[in-house]
Coordinates of C-alpha atoms and ligand atoms in Angstrom, one line a residue:
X1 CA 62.1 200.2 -148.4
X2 CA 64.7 200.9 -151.2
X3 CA 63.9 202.6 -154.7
X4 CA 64.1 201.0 -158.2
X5 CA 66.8 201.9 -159.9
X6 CA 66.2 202.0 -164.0
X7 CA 68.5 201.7 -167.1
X8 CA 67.0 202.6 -170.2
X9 CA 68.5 203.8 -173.8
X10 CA 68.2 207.6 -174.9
X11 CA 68.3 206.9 -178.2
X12 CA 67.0 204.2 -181.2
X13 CA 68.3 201.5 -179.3
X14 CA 71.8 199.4 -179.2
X15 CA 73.3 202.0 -176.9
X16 CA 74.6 199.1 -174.8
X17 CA 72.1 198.6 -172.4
X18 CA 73.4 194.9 -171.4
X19 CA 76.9 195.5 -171.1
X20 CA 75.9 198.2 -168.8
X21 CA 73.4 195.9 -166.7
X22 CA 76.2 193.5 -166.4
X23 CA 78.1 195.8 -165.2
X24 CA 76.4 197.5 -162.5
X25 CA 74.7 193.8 -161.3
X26 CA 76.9 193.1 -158.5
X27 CA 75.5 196.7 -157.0
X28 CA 71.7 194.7 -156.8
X29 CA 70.2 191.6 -156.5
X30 CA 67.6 191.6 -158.9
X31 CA 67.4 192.7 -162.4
X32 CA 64.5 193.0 -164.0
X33 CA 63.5 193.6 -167.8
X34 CA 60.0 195.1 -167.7
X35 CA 58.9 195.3 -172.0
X36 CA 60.1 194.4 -175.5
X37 CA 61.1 190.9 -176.0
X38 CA 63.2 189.0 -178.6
X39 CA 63.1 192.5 -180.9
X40 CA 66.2 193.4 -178.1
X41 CA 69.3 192.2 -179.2
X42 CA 71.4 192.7 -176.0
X43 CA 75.0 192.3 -176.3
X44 CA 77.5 191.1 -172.8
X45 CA 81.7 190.2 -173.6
X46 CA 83.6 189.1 -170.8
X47 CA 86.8 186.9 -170.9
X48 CA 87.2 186.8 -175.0
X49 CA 83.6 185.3 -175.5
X50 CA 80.3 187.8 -176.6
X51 CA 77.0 186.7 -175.2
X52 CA 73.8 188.5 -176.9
X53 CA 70.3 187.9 -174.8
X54 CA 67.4 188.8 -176.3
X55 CA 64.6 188.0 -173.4
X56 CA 66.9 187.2 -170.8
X57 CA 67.8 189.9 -168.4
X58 CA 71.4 190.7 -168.9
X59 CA 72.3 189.6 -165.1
X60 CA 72.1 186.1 -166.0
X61 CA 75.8 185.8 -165.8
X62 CA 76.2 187.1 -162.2
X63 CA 74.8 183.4 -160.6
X64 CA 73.9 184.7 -157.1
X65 CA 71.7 187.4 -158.4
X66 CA 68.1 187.4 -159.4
X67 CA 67.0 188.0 -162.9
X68 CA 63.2 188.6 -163.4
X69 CA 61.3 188.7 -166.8
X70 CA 58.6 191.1 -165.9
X71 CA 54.6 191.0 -166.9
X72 CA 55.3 194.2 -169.5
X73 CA 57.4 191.4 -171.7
X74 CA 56.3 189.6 -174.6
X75 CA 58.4 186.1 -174.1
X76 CA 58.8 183.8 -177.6
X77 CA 59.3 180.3 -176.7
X78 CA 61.1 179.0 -179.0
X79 CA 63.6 181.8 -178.8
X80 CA 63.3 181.8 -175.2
X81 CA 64.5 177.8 -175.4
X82 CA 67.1 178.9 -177.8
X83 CA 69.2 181.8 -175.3
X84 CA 68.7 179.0 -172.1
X85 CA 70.6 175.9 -174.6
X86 CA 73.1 178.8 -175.4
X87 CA 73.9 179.8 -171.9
X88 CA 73.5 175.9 -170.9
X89 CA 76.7 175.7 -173.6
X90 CA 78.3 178.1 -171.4
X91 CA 78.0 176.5 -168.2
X92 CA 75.6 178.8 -167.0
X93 CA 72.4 176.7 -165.8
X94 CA 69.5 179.5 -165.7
X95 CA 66.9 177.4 -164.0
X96 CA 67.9 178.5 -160.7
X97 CA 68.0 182.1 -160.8
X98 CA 65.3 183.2 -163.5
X99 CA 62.0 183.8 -162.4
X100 CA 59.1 184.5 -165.1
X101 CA 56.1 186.6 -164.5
X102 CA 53.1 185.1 -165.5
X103 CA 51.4 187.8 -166.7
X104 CA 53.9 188.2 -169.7
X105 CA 52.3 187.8 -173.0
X106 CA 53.5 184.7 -175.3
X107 CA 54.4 185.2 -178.7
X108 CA 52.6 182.9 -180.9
X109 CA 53.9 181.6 -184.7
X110 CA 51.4 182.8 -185.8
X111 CA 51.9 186.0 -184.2
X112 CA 55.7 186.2 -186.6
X113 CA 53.1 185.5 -189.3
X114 CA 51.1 188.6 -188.7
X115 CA 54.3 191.0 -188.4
X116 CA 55.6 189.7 -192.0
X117 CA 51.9 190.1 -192.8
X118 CA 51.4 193.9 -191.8
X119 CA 54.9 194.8 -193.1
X120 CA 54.2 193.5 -196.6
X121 CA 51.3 194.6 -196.4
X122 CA 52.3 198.6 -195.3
X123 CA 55.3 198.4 -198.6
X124 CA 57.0 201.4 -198.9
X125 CA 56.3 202.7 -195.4
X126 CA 57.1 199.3 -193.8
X127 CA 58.8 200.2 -190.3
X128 CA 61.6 197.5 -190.8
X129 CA 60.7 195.6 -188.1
X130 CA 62.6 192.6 -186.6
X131 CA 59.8 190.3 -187.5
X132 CA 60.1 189.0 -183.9
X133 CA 56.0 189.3 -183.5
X134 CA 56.3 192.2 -181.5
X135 CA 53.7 194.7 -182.8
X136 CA 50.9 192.0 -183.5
X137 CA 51.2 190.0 -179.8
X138 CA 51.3 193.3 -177.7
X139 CA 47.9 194.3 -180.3
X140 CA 46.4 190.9 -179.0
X141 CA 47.8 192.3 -175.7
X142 CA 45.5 195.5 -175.8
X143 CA 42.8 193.9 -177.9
X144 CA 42.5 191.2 -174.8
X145 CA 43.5 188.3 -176.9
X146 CA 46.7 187.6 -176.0
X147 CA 47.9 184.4 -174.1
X148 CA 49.8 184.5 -170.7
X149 CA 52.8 182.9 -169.6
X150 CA 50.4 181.6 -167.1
X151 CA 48.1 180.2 -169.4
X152 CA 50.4 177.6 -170.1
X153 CA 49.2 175.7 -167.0
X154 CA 45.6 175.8 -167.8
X155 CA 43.9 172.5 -169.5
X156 CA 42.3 174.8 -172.1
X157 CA 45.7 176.0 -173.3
X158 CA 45.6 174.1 -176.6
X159 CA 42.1 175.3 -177.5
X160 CA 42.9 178.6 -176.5
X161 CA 45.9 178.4 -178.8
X162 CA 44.4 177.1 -181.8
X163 CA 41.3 179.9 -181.5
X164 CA 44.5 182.8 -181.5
X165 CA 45.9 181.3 -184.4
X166 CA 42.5 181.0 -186.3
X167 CA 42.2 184.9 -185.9
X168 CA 45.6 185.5 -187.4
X169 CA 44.9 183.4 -190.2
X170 CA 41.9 185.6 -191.1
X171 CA 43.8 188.2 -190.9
X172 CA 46.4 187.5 -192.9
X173 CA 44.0 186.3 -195.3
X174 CA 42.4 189.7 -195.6
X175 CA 45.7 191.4 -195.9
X176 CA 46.2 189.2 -198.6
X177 CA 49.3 187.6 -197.5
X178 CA 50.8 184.4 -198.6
X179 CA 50.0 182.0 -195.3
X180 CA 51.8 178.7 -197.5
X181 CA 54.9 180.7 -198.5
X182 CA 55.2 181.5 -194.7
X183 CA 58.9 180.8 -193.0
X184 CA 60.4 181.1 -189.5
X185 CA 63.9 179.9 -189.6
X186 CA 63.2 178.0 -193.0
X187 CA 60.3 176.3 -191.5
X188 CA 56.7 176.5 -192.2
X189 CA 54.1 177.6 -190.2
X190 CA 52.6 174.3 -189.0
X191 CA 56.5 172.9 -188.2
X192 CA 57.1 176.3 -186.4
X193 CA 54.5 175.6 -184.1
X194 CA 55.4 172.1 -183.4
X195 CA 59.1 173.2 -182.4
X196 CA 57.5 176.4 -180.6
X197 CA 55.0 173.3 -178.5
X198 CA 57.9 171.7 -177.5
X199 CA 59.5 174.9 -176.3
X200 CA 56.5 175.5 -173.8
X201 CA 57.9 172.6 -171.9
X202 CA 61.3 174.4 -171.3
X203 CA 59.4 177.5 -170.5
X204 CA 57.8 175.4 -167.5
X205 CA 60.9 174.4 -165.9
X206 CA 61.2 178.1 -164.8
X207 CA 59.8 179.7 -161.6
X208 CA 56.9 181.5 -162.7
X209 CA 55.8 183.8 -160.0
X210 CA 53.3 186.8 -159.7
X211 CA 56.2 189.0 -160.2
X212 CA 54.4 192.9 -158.9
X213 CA 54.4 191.0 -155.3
X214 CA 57.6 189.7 -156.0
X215 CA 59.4 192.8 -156.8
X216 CA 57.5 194.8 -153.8
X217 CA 58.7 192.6 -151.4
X218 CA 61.8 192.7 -152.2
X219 CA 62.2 196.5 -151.9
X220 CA 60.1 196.1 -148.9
X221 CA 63.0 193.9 -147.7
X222 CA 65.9 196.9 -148.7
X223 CA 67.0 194.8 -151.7
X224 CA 68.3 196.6 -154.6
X225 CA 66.4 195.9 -158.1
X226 CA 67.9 197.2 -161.3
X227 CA 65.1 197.4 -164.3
X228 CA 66.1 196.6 -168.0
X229 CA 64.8 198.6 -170.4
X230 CA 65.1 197.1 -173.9
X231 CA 65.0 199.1 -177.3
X232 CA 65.1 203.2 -176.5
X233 CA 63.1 206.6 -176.0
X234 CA 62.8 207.2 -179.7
X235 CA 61.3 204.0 -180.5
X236 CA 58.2 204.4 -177.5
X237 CA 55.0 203.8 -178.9
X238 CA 53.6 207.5 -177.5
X239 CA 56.9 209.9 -177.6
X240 CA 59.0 208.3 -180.1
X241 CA 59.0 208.6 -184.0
X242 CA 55.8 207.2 -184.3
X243 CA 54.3 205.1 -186.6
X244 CA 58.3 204.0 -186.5
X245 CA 58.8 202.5 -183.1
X246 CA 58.1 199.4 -181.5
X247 CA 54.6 198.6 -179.7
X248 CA 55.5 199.1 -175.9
X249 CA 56.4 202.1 -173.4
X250 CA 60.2 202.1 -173.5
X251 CA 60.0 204.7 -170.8
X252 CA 60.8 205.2 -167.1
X253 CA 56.8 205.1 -167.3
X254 CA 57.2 201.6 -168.6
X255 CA 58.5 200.2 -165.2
X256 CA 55.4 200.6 -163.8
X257 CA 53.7 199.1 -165.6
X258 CA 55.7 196.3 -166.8
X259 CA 57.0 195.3 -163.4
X260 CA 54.0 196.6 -161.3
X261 CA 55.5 199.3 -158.8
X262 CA 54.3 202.7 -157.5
X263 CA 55.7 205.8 -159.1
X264 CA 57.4 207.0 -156.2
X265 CA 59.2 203.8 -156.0
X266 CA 61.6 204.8 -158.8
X267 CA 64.8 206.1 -157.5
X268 CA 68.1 206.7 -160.2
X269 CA 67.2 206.8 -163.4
X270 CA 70.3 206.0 -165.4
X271 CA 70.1 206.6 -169.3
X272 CA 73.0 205.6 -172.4
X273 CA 73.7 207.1 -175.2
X274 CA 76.6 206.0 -177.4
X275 CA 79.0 209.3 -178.1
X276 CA 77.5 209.1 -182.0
X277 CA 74.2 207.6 -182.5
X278 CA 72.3 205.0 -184.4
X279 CA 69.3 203.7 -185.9
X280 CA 68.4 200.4 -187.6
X281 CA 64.7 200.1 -189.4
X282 CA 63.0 202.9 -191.2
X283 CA 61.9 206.2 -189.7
X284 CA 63.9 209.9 -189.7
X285 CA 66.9 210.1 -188.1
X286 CA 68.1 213.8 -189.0
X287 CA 71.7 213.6 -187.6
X288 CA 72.4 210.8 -190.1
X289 CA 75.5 210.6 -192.3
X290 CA 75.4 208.9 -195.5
X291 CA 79.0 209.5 -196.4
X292 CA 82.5 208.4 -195.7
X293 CA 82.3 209.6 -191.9
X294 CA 78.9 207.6 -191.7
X295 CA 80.2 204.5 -193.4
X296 CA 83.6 204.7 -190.6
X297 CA 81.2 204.9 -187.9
X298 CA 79.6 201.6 -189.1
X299 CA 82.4 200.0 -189.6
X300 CA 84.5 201.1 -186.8
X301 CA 81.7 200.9 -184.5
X302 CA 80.8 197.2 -186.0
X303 CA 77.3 198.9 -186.6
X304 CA 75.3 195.5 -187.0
X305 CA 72.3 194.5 -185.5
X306 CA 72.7 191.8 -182.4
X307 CA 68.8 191.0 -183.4
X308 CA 69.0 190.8 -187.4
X309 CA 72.3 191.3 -188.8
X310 CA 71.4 194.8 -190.3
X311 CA 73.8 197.5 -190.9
X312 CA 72.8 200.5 -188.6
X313 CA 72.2 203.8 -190.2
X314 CA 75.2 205.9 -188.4
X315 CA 75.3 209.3 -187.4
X316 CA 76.4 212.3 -185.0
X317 CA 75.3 212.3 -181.5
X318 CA 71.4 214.1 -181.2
X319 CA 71.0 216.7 -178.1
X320 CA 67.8 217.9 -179.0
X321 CA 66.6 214.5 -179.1
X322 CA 68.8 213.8 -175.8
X323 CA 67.4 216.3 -173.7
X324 CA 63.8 215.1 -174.8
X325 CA 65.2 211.9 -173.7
X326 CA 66.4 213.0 -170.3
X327 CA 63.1 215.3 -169.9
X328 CA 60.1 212.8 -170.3
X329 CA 62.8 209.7 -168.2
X330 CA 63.7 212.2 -165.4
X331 CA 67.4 211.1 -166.2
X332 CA 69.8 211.3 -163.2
X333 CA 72.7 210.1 -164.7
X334 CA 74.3 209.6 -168.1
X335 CA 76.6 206.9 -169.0
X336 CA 77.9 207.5 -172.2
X337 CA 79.6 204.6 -174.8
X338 CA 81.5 204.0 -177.6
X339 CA 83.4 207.0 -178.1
X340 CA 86.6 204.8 -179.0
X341 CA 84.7 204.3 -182.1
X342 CA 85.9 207.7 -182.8
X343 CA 89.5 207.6 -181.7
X344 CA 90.3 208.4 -185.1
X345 CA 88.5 211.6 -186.2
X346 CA 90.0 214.7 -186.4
X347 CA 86.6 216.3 -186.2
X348 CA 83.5 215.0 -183.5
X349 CA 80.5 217.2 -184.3
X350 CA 77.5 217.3 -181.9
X351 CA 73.7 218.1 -183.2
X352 CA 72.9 221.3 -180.6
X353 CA 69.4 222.3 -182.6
X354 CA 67.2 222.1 -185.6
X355 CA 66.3 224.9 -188.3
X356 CA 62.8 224.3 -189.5
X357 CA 61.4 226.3 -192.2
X358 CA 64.3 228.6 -191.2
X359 CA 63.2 228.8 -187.3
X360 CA 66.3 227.6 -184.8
X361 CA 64.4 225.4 -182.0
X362 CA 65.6 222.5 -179.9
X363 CA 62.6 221.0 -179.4
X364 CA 61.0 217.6 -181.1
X365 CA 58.4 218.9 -183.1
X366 CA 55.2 216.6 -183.9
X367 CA 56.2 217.1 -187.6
X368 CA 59.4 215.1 -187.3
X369 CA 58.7 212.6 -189.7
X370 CA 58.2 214.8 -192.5
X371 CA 59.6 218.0 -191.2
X372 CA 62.5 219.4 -193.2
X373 CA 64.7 219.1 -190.5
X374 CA 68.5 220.5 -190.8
X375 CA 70.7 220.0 -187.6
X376 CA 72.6 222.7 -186.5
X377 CA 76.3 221.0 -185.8
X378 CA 79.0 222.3 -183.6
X379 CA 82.5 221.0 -184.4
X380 CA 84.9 219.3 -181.3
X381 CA 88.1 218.8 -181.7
X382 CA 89.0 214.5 -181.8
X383 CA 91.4 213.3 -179.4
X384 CA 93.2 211.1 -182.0
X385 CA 94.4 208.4 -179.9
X386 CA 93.7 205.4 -178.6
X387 CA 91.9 205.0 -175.5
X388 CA 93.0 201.4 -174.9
X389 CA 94.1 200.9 -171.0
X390 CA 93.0 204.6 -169.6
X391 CA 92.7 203.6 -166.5
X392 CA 90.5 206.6 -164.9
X393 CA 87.9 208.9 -166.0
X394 CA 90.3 211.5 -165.4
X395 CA 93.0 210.1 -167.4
X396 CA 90.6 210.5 -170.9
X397 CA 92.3 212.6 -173.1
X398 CA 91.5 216.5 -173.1
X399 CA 89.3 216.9 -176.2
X400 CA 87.5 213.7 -175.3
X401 CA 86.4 214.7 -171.7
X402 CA 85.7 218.8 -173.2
X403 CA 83.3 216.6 -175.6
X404 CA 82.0 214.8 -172.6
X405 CA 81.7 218.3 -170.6
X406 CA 79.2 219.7 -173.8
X407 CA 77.2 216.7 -173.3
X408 CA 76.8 217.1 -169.6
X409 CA 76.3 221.0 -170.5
X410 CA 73.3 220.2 -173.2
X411 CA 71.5 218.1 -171.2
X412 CA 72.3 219.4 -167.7
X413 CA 72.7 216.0 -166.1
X414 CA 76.2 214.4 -165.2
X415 CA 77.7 211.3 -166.7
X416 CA 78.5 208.7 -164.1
X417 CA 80.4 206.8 -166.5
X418 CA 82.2 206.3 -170.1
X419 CA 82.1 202.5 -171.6
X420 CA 85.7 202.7 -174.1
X421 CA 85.7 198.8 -175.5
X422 CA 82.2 195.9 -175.6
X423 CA 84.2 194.1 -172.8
X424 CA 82.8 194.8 -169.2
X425 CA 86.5 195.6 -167.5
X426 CA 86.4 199.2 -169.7
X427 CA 83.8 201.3 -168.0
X428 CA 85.2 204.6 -166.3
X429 CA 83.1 205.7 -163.5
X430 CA 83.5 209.4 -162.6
X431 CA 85.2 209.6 -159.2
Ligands
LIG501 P1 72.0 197.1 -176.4 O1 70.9 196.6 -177.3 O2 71.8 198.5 -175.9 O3 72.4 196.2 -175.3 O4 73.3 197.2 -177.3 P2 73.8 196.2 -178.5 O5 74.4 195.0 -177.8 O6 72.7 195.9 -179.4 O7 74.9 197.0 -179.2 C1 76.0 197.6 -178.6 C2 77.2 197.1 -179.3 O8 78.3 197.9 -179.0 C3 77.6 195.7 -178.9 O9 78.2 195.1 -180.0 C4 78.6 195.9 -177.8 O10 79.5 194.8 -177.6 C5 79.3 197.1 -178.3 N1 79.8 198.1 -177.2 C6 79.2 198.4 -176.0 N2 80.0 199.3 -175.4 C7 81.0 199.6 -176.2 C8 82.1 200.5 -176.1 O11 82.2 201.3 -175.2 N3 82.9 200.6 -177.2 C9 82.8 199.7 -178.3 N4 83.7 199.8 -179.3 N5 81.8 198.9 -178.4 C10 80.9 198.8 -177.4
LIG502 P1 67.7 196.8 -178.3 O1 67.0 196.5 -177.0 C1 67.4 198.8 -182.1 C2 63.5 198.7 -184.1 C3 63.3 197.9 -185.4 C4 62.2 198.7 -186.1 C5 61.4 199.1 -184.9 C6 60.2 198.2 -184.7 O2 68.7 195.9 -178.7 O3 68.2 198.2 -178.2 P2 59.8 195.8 -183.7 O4 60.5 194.5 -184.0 O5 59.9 196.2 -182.3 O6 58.4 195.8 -184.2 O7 60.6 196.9 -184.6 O8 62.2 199.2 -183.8 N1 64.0 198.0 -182.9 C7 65.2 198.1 -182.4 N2 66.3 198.9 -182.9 N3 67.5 198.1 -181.0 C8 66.5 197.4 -180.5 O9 66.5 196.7 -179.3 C9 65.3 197.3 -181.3 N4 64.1 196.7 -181.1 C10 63.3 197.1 -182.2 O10 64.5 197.9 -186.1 O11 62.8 199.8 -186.7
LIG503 MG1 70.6 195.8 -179.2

């Protein structure tokens, strides 16, 4: 019986998670994504072209492996539809080697409605979400509303359907919210749905299987599964920034549940950070820069969302919150990107701790929201250079892999590799 290995961000997402899963997929045979859904904006570039997946496990590209959409999912069908016609464009026919769990939630319209809806609704402290449905179909989730991929087969699907969306509409009525000024994509609710109908019918070309005795077996037969975690640590609904996160376990926890193994059926844990870090929504993000340094990292880091197009708020790199990463993931190995985004700083400064109320601590402290927090920097030296074509770990400049070295020091687990461009031919593994 082999282990599942997991791949998960450490920070508020975009870390690149997909270019990593595309990278390590010829090492297993299935990958897996076990939560979030179209919220993920996962990014891929190979041979000139960029590929961003949104529910679609980023080993889609690799044809002879497996790619699983696991129960812990929420799956929109209409953008679901949307990623298989791009990839269809690509030559890349998805039907063979994408299996769907049937216990995976559906996103309903109506569901989009309800996210616009509590967003307007919340004003100032709105959590900026990607309007994707995400917060309102895993609340049907928990509340036992929801509809299942599996549902889709049943005769009372329709009925079942309509009674969902006559909830929401209450809802949004008692939130006061403007049901007739409602657009998806410039269309309104009633010609969402019929679009998201006809979308159901793609989603039953796929193999949907009962994916927790799909997965055990294949373990039980010594295959290799990689799971996909989407979004990050600091957006989990129990240990993130809470209220601003997203609605599912982002976790190592999270595999569990959202593909149905044991506990002791989790083997490497691998978790990325960039060499800076990011956030796009609302919610404190105490390393953040909003000066020239911050606006270089956007820019030079082409700091936009794959999801919505936002600018991300830029800033230094986090340990405090790293090592809270690494502590509640049981992180066995670190695979750090983007520090090319840097080549051109004299300075790199790394968050080591906090001062609250003039107390030094490192730890995340329930208050963080609010909390005057002031991170304690320590300044690195920049390699100013190009990393274009190192061709070894080794071969990193000086000051990059004594940055690199503090990181491994601060968090006391090793990187096993450093991503230096978005295409898949520049990862460095550690000899
Ligand atoms: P994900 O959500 O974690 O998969 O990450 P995203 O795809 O949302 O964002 C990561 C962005 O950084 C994408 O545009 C990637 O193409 C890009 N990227 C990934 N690794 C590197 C890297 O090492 N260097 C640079 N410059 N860009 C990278
Ligand atoms: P990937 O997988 C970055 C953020 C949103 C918002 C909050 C809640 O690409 O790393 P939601 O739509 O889930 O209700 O939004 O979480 N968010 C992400 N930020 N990367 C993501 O995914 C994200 N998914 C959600 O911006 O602040
Ligand atoms: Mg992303």
């Amino acid at each position: 019986m082999t282990k599942i290995d997991v791949l998960l961000g450490l920070q508020w997402g975009d870390e690149g998670k997909g270019k990593i899963v595309d990278v390590l997929t010829p090492d297993y045979d299935v990958v897996a994504r076990f939560q979030g859904g179209p919220n993920a904006g996962h990014t891929l570039e190979f041979n000139g072209t960029k590929h961003v997946l949104h529910i679609i496990p980023s080993g889609i590209f690799h044809r002879e492996k497996i790619n699983l959409i696991g129960n812990g999912v929420l799956i929109e069908p209409r953008i679901f539809r949307q990623e298989i016609e791009a990839l269809t464009e690509k030559g890349v026919d998805a039907t063979q080697n994408l299996f769907i769990s049937k216990k995976a939630h559906l996103i309903l319209p109506s569901h989009r409605m309800m996210d616009a809806a509590n967003e307007q609704a919340k004003g100032n402290a709105k959590i900026g979400s990607t309007l994707k449905g995400i917060g309102p179909a895993y609340t049907d989730k928990i509340a036992r509303n929801g509809l299942r991929v599996g549902d889709t087969l049943a005769a009372d699907f329709r009925e079942r359907y309509d009674a969902l969306k006559r909830l929401h509409l209450q809802q949004a009525k008692a939130l006061g919210f403007d049901v007739n000024a409602f657009r998806v994509d410039g269309m309104t609710l009633d010609e969402y749905e019929r679009v998201w109908m006809e979308s159901i019918e793609t989603l039953r070309r796929f193999r949907y299987v009962n994916s927790e005795y799909f997965v055990n077996q294949c373990l039980r037969d010594n295959k290799k599964v990689l799971a996909e975690g989407a979004q990050a640590m600091m957006l989990d609904i129990d240990f993130g920034t809470y209220p601003f996160v997203t609605s599912s376990n982002t976790i190592t926890a999270g595999v569990c549940t959202g593909l149905g193994v044991a506990p002791s059926t989790i083997g490497r844990v691998m978790g990325i950070t960039k060499a800076y870090c990011t956030r796009v929504g609302a919610g404190p993000f105490p390393t953040q820069l909003d000066d020239e340094t911050g606006r270089m990292l956007c820019e030079q880091g082409h700091e936009y969302g794959a999801t919505t197009g936002r600018p991300r708020r830029c800033g230094w790199i986090d340990l405090p919150a790293l090592r809270y990463a690494c502590m509640i993931n049981g992180v066995t190995d670190l695979f750090v990107t983007k520090p090319d985004v840097m080549n051109n700083f004299e300075t790199v400064c790394m968050c080591t701790g906090y001062e609250i109320d003039g107390q030094l601590t490192d730890e995340i402290p329930y208050e963080y929201n609010t909390a005057d927090i002031r991170p304690q920097f320590t300044p690195y030296k920049g390699w100013m250079c190009s990393l274009e074509g190192t061709a070894s770990y080794n071969a990193l400049p000086k000051e990059l892999l004594d940055y690199l070295k503090a990181i491994e020091q601060q968090t006391g687990v090793n990187i096993r590799a450093v991503s230096i461009s978005p295409d898949r031919k520049d990862v460095l593994f550690k000899q």
